[in-house]
CSV table of C-alpha atoms and ligand atoms in Angstrom, one decimal:
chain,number,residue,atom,x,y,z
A,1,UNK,CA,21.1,-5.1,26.3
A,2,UNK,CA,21.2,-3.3,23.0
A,3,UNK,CA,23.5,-0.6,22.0
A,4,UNK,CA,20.0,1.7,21.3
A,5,UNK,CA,19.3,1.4,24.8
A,6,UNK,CA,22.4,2.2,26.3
A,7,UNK,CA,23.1,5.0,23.8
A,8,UNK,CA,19.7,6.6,24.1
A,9,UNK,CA,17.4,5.4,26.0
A,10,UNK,CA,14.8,8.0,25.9
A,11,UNK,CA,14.4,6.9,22.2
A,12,UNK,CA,14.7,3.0,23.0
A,13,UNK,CA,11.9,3.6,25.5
A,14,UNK,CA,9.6,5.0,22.6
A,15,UNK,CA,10.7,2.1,20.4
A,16,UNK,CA,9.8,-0.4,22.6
A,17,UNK,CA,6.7,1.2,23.0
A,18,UNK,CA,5.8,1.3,19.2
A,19,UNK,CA,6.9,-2.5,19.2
A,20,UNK,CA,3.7,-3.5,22.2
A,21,UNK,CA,1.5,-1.2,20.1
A,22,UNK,CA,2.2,-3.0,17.0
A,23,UNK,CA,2.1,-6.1,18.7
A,24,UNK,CA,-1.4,-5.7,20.7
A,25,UNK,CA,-3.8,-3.8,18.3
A,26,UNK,CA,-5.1,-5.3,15.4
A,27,UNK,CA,-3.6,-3.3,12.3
A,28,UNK,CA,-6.5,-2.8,9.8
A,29,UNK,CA,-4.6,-0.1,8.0
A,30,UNK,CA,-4.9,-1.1,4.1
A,31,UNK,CA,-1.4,0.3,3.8
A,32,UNK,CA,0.9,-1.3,6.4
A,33,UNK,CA,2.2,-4.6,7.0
A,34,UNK,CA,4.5,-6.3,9.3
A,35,UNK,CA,7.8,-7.0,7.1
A,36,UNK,CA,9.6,-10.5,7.7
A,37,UNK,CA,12.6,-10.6,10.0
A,38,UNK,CA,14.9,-10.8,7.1
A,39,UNK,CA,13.7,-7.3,5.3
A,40,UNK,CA,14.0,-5.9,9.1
A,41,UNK,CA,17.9,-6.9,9.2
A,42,UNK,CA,19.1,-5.6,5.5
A,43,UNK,CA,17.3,-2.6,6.7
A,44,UNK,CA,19.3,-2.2,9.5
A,45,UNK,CA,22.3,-3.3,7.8
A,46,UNK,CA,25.9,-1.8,7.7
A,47,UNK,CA,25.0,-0.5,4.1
A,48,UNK,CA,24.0,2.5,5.4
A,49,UNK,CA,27.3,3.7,5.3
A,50,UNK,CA,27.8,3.4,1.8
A,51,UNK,CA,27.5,6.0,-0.9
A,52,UNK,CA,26.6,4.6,-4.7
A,53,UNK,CA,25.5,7.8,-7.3
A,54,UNK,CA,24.7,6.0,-10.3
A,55,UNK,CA,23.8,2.7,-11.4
A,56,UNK,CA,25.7,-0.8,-11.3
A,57,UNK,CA,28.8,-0.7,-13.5
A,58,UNK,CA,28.4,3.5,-14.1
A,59,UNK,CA,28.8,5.0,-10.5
A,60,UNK,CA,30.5,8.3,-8.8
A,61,UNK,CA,32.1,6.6,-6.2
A,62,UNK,CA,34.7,4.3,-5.4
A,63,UNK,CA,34.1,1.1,-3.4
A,64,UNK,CA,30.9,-0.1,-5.3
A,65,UNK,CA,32.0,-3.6,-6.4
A,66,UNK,CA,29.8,-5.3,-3.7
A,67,UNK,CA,26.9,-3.1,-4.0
A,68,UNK,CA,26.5,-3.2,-7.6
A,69,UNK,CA,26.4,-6.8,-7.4
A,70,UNK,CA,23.2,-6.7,-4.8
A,71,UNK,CA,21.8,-3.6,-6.6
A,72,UNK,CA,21.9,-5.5,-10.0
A,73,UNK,CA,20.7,-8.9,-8.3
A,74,UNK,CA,17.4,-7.0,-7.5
A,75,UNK,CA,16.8,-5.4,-10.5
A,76,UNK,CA,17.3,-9.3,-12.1
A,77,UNK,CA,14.1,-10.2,-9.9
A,78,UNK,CA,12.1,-7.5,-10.5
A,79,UNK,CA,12.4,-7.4,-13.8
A,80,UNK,CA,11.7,-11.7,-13.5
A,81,UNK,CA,9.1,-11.1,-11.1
A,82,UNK,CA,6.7,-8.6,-12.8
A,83,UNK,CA,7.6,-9.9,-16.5
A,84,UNK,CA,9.3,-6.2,-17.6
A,85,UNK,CA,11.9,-5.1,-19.3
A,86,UNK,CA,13.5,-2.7,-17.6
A,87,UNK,CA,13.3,-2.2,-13.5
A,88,UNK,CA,14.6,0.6,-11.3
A,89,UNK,CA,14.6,0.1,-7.8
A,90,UNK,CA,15.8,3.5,-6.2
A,91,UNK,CA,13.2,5.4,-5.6
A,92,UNK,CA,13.0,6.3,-2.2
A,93,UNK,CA,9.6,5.8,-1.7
A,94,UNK,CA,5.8,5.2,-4.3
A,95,UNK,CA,6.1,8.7,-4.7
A,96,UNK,CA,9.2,9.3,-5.9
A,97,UNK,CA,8.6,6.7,-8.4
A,98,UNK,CA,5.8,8.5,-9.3
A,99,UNK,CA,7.7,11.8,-10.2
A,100,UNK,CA,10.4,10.0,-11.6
A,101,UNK,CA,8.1,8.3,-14.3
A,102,UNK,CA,6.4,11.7,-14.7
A,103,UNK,CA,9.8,13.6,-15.1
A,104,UNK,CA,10.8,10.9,-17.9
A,105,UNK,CA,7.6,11.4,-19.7
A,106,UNK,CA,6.5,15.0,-18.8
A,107,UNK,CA,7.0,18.5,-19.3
A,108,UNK,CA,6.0,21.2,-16.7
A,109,UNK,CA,2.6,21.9,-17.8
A,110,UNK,CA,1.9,18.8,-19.6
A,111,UNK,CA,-1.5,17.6,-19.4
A,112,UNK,CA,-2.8,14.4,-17.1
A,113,UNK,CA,-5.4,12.6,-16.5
A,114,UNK,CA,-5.4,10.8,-12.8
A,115,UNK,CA,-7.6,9.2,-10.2
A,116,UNK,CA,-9.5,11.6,-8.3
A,117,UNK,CA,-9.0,11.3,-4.9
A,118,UNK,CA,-12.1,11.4,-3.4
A,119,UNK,CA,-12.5,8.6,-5.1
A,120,UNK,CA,-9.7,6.2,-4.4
A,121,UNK,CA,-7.3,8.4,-6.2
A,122,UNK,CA,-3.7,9.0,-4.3
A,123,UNK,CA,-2.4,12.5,-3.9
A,124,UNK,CA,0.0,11.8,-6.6
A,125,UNK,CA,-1.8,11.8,-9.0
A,126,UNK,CA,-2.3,14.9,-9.7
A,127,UNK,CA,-3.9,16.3,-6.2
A,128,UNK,CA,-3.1,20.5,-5.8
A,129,UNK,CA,-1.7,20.1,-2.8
A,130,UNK,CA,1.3,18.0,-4.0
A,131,UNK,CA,3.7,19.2,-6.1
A,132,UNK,CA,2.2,16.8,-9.1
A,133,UNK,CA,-1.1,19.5,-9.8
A,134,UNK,CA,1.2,22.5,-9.1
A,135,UNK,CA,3.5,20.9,-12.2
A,136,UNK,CA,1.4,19.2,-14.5
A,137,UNK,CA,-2.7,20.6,-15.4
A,138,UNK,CA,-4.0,17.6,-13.7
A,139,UNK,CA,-7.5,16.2,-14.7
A,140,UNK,CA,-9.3,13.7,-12.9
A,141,UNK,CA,-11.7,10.7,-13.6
A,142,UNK,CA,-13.7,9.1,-10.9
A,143,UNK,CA,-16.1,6.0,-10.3
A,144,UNK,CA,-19.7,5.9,-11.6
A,145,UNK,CA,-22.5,6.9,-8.7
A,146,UNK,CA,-24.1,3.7,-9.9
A,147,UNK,CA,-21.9,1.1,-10.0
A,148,UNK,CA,-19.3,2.8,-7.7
A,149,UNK,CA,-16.6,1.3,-10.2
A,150,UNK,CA,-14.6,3.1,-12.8
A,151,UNK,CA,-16.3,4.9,-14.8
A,152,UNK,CA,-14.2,3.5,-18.4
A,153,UNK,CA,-16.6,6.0,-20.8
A,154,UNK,CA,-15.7,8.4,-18.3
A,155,UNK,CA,-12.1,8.0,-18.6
A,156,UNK,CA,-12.6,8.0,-22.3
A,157,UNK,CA,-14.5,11.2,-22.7
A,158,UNK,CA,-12.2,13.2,-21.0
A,159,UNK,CA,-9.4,11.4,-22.8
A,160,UNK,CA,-10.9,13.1,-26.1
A,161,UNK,CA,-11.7,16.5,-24.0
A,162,UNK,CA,-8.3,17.2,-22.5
A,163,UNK,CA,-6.4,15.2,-25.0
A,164,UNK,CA,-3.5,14.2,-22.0
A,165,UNK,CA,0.0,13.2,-22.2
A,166,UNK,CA,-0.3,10.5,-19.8
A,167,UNK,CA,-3.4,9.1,-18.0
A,168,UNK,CA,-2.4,7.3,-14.8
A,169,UNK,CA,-4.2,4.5,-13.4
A,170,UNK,CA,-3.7,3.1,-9.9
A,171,UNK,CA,-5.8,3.6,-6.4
A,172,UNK,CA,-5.2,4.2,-2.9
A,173,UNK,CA,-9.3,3.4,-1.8
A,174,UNK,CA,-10.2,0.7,-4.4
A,175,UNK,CA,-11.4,-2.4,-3.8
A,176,UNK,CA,-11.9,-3.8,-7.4
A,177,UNK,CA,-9.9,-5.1,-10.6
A,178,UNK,CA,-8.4,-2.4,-13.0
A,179,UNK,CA,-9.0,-3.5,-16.3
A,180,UNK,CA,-5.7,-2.2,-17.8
A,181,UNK,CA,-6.1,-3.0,-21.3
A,182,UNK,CA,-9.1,-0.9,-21.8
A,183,UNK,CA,-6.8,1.9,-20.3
A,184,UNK,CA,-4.5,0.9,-22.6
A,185,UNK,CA,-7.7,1.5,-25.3
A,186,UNK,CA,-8.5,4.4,-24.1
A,187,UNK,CA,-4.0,6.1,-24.3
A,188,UNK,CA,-3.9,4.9,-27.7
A,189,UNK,CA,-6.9,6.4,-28.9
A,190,UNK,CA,-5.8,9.7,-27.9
A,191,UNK,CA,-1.8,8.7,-28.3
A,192,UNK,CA,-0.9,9.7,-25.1
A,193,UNK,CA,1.2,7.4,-22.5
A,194,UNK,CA,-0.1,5.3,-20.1
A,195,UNK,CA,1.4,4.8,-16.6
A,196,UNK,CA,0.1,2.5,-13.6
A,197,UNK,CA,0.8,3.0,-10.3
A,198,UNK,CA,0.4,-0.7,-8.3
A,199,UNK,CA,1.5,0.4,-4.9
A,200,UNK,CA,-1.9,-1.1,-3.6
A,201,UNK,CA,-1.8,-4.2,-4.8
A,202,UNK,CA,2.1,-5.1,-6.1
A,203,UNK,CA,1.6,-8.5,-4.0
A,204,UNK,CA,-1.7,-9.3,-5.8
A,205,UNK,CA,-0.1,-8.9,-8.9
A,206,UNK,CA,3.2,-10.7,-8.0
A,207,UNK,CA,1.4,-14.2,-7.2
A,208,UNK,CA,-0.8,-13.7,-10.2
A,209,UNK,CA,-3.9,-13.1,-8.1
A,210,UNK,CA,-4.5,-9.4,-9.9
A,211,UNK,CA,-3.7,-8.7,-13.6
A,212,UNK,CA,-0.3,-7.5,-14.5
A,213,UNK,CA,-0.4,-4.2,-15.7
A,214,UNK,CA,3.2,-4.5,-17.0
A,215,UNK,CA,2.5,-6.0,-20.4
A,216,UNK,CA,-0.2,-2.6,-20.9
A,217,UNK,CA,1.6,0.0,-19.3
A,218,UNK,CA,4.7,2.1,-20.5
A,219,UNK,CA,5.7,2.7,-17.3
A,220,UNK,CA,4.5,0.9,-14.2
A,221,UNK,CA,5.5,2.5,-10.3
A,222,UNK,CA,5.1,1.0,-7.0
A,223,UNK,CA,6.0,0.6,-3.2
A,224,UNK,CA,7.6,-2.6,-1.6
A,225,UNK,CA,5.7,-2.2,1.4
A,226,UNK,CA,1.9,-2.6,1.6
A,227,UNK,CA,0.6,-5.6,0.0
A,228,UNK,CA,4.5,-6.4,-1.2
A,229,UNK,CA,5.2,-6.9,2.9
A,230,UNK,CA,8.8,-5.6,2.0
A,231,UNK,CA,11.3,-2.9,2.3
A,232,UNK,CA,10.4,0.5,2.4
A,233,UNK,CA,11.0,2.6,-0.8
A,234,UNK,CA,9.0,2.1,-4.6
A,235,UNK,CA,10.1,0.9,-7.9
A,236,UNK,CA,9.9,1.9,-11.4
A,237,UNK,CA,9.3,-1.1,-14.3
A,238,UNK,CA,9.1,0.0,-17.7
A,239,UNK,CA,9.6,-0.7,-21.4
A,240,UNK,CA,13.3,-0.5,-22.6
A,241,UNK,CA,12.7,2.4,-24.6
A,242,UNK,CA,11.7,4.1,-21.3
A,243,UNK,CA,14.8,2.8,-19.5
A,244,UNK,CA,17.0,5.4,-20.1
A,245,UNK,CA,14.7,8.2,-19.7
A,246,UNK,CA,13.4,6.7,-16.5
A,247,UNK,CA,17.1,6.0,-14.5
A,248,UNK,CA,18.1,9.5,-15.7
A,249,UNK,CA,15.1,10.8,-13.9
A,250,UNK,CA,15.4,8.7,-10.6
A,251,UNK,CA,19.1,9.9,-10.7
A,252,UNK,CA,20.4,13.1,-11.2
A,253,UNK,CA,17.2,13.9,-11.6
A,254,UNK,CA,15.3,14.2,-8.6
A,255,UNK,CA,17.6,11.7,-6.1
A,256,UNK,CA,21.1,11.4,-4.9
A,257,UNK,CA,22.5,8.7,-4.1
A,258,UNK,CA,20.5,5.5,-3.7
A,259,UNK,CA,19.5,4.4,0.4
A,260,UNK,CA,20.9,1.1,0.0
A,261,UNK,CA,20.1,-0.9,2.8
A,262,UNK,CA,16.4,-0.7,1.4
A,263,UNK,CA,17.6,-1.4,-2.3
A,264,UNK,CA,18.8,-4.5,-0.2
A,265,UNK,CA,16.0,-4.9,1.1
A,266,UNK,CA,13.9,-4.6,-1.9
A,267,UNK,CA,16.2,-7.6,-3.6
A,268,UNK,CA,15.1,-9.4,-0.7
A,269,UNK,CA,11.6,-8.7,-1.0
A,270,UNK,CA,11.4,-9.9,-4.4
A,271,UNK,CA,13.0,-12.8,-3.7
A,272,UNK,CA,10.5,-13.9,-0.9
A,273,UNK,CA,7.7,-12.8,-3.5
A,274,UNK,CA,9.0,-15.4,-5.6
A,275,UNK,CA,7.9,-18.7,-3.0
A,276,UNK,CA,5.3,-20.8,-3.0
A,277,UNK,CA,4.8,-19.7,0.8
A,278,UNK,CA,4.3,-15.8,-0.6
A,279,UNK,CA,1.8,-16.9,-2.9
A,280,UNK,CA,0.0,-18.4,-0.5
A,281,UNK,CA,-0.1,-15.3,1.8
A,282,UNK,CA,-1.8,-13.4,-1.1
A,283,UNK,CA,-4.1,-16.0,-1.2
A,284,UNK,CA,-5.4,-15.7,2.1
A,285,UNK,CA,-5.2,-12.5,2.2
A,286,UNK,CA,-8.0,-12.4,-0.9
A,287,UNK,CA,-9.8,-14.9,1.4
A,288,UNK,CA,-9.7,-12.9,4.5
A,289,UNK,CA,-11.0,-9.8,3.1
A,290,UNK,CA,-14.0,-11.5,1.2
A,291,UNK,CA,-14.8,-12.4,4.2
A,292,UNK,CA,-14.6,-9.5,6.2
A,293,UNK,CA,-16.5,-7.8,3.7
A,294,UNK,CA,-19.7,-10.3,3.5
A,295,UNK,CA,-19.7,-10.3,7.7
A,296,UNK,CA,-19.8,-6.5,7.7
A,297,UNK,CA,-22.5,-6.2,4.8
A,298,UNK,CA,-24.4,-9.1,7.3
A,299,UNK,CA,-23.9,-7.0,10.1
A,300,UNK,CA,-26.1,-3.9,8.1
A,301,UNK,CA,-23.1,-1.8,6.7
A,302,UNK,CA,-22.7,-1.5,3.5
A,303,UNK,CA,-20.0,-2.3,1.6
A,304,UNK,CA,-18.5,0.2,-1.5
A,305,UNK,CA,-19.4,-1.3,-5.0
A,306,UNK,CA,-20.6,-4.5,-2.8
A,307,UNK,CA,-17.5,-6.3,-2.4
A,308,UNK,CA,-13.8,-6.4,-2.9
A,309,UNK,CA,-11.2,-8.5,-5.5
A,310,UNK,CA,-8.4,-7.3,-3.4
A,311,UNK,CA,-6.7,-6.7,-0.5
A,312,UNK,CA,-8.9,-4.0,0.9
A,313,UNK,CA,-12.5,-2.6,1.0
A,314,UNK,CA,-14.6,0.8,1.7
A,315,UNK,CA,-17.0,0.9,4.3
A,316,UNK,CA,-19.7,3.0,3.9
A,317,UNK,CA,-20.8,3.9,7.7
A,318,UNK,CA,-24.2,5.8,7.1
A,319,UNK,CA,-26.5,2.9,7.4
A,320,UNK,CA,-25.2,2.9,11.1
A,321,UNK,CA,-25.6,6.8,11.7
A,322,UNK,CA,-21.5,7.6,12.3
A,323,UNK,CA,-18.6,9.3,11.1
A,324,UNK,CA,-15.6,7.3,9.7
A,325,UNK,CA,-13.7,9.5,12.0
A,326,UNK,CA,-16.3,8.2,15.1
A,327,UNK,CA,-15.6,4.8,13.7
A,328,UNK,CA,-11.6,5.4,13.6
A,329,UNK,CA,-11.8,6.7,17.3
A,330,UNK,CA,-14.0,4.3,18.6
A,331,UNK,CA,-12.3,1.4,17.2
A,332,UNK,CA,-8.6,2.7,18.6
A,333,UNK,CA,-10.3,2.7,21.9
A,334,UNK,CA,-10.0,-1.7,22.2
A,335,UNK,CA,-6.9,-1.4,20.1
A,336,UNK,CA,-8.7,-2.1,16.3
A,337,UNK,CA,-6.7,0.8,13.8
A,338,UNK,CA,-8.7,1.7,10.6
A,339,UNK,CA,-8.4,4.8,9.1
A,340,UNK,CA,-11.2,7.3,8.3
A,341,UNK,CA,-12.1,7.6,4.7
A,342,UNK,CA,-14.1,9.2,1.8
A,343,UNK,CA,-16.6,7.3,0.2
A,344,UNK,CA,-17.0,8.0,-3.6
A,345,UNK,CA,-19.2,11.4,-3.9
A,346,UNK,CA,-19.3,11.2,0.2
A,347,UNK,CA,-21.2,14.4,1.3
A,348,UNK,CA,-19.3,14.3,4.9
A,349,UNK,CA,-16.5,16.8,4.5
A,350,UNK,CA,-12.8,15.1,4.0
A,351,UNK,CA,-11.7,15.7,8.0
A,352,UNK,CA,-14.6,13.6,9.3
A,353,UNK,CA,-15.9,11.5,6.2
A,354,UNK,CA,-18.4,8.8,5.9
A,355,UNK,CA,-16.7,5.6,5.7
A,356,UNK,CA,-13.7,3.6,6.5
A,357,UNK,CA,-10.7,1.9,4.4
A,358,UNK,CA,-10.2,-1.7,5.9
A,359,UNK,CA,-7.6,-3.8,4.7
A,360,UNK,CA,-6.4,-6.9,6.3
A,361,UNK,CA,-2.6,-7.8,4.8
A,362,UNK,CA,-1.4,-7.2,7.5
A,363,UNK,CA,-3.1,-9.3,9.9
A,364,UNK,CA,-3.0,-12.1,7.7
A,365,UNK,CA,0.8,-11.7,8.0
A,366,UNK,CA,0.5,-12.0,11.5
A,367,UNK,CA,-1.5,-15.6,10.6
A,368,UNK,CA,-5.5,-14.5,10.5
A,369,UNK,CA,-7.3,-16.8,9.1
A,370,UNK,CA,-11.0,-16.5,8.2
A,371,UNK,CA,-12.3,-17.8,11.7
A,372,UNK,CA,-9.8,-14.7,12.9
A,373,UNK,CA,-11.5,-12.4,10.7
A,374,UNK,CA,-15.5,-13.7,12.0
A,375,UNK,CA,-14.2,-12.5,15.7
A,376,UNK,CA,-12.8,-9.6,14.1
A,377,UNK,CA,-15.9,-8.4,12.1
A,378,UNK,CA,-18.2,-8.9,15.3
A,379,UNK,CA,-16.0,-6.2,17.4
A,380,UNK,CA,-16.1,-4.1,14.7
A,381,UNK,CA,-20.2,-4.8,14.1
A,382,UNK,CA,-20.9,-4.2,17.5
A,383,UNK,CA,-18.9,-1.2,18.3
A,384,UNK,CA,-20.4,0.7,15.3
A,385,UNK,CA,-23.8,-0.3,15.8
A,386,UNK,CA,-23.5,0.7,19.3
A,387,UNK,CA,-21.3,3.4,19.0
A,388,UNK,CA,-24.3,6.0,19.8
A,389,UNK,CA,-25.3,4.5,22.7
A,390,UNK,CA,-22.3,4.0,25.0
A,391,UNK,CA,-20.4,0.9,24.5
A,392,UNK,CA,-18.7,-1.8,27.3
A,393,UNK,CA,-15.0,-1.1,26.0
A,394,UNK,CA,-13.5,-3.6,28.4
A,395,UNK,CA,-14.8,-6.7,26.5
A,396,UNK,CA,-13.9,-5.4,23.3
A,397,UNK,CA,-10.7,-4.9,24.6
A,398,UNK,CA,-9.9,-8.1,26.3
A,399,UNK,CA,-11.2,-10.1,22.9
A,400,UNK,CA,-8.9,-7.7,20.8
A,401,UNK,CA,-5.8,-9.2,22.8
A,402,UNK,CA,-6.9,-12.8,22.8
A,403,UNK,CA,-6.8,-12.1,19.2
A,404,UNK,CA,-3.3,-10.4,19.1
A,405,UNK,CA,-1.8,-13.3,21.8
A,406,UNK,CA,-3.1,-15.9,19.1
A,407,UNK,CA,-1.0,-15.0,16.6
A,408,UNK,CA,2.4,-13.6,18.1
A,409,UNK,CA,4.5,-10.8,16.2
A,410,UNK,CA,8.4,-10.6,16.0
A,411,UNK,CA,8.4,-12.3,19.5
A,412,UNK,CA,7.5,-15.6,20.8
A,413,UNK,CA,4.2,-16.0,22.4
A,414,UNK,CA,6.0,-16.4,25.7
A,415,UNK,CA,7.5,-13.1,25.5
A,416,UNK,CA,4.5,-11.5,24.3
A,417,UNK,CA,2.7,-12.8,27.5
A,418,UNK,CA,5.2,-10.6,29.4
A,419,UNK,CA,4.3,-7.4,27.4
A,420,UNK,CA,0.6,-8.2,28.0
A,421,UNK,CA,0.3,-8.8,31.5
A,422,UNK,CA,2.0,-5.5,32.0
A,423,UNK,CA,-1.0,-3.8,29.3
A,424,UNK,CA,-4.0,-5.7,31.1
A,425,UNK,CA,-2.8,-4.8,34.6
A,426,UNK,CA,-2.9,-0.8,33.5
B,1,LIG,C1,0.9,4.5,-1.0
B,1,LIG,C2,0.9,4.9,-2.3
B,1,LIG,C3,1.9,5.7,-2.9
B,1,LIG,C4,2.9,6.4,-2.1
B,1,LIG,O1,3.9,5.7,-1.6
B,1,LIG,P1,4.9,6.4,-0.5
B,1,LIG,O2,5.9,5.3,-0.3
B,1,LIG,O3,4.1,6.7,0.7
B,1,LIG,O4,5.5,7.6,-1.2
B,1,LIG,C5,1.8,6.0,-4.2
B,1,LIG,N1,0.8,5.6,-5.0
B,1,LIG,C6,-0.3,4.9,-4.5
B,1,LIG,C7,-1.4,4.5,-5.4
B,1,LIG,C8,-0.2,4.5,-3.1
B,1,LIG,O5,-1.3,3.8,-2.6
């Protein structure tokens, strides 16, 4: 038995719970991911015990020899991966990256020019209720009604308006290419910065299957997790006239010292992202949700902007009569997780919406292939259409687990069966 267990098993209990629900839903959340076994272990490594302020060669304490060599190993392949010139990989998490790069090219008060939310946006970005729009006078662009893509004139006319410091590009809720370089257009007409937050779709852009925004950007941010399928934190890549600025910010600035067994873990994570075999995931992954998105648009729903380049897509419920949050609680009911979302100028109120945000990374981690995805789209199809009217859950739910038992998680399909006759029997 593991130490957890023994030591407290109240916790190891709930643990062991999360593991069956991870292993036995279908995770349709564009965010997550299910990490390789390696990321798991130098997350759960012994460096948690080690203290590093500073950076490789320049640190507060003692004892650093061994750390600086795997901190300064994963800078090497970011910096390799994403073709930049300087990389930073202690931010705790995307956001931190975020006010990092903002703190390295900002003043309280400054002027920027975001992502709205409602349209794909991420808080950020310049949202009031995060600290960003309480620090900065945060102005936001948006997609056209139209086209339900971003609206570049848009971008450009308030670019001349507001005259920003920095204008941030980057999405939570978008399911299209960014064209960087006529962001890049756009800063330099107005000289202000221009800063890209990838956390979305790092993965894409690390097997060359979404343009890098590296060579455009002075600053690029992003997460390891999501698309990446790595360690949980972000990073910062930037031009080296930016380096300085931008590991002054990280540390002292708004972080102690750095959580090591995830700077590990992001080494690792790069290092995976450099294979053949990752590059192939993000293929499939492109393939997977092309494919969810035609089956759903066949199905009657339609589809925001009528289609998706990337990892994830926008479903726009009203066509069917319900709520992205009737959709979310309907679909948890046979073990599908989505999560309720705005549709650009959605006129369903933000706690009950009229869409969803699919993505499928992580079930093609867990081995979906397209014919996964058909059997997929139907339960989703026919649990929407017929969410008004009542629906036979017990099907759903049965075809959800053949699904899951397909294509085991973390344990071998053996073990899994154990796990599931326990859930079918309840
Ligand atoms: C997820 C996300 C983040 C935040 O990352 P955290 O690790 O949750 O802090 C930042 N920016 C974008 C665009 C994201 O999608």
């Amino acid at each position: 038995m593991n130490k957890l267990g023994i030591v407290d098993p109240e916790i190891a209990m709930w643990l062991e719970k999360e593991l069956v629900r991870e292993i036995s839903t279908i995770e349709l959340i564009a965010s997550e991911n299910f990490v390789y076994q390696s990321i798991l272990e130098a997350q759960g490594s012994i460096l948690t015990n080690k203290y590093a302020e500073g950076y490789p060669g320049k640190r507060y304490h003692g004892g650093c020899e061994f750390i600086d060599h795997i901190e300064s190993v994963g800078i090497e392949r970011a910096k390799k991966l994403f073709e930049a010139e300087h990389a930073n990989i202690q931010p705790h998490s995307g956001v931190n990256a975020n006010l990092a790069a903002f703190m390295a090219l900002l003043k309280p008060g400054d002027t920027i020019l975001g992502m709205n939310l409602q349209h794909g946006g991420h808080l950020s970005h310049g949202s009031r209720v995060s600290i960003v729009g309480q620090f900065y006078n945060a102005v936001d662009y948006g997609v056209s009604r139209e086209t339900e893509l971003i609206d570049y004139d848009q971008v450009a006319r308030l670019a001349r308006q507001h005259n920003p410091r920095l204008i941030i590009a980057g999405a939570s809720a978008y399911s299209r290419q960014i064209d960087f370089a006529r962001f890049r257009e756009i800063a330099d007409s107005v000289g202000c910065y221009f800063m890209v937050d990838m956390a979305h779709i790092a993965g894409l852009v690390a097997a060359g299957l979404h343009p890098n925004p590296v060579p455009y950007a002075d600053i690029v941010t992003s997460t390891t997790t999501k698309t990446m399928r790595g360690a949980r934190g972000g990073i910062i890549l930037c031009k080296k006239q930016f380096a300085a600025k931008v590991d002054k910010a990280i540390f002292p600035g708004i972080q102690g010292g750095p959580i090591l067994p995830n700077v590990m873990a992001k080494a690792v994570t790069f290092r995976i992202a450099m294979t053949e075999q990752f590059r192939a995931y993000q293929r499939q992954i492109i393939r997977n949700a092309q494919r969810m998105a035609q089956n759903l648009e066949q199905e009657g729903l339609r589809i925001v902007s009528g289609g998706t380049d990337n990892h994830l897509m926008l479903v726009d419920l009203r066509p069917a009569g319900i709520s992205g949050q009737q959709a979310e609680d309907i679909l948890y009911k046979v073990g599908i997780t989505v999560n309720k979302n705005m549709i650009p100028y959605d006129p369903t109120p933000p706690a009950v919406t009229s869409g969803i945000r699919i993505g499928v990374a992580a079930v093609t981690s867990r081995g979906f292939t397209e014919e996964d995805i058909d059997s997929v789209s139907q339960i989703i199809a026919g649990l929407i259409r017929n969410a008004n009217r009542g629906v036979e859950m017990e099907a759903y739910k049965g075809k959800v687990l053949e699904l899951c038992r397909k294509h085991p998680l973390y344990l071998e399909s053996f073990e899994m069966d154990g796990l599931f006759s326990g859930l079918e029997n309840k």
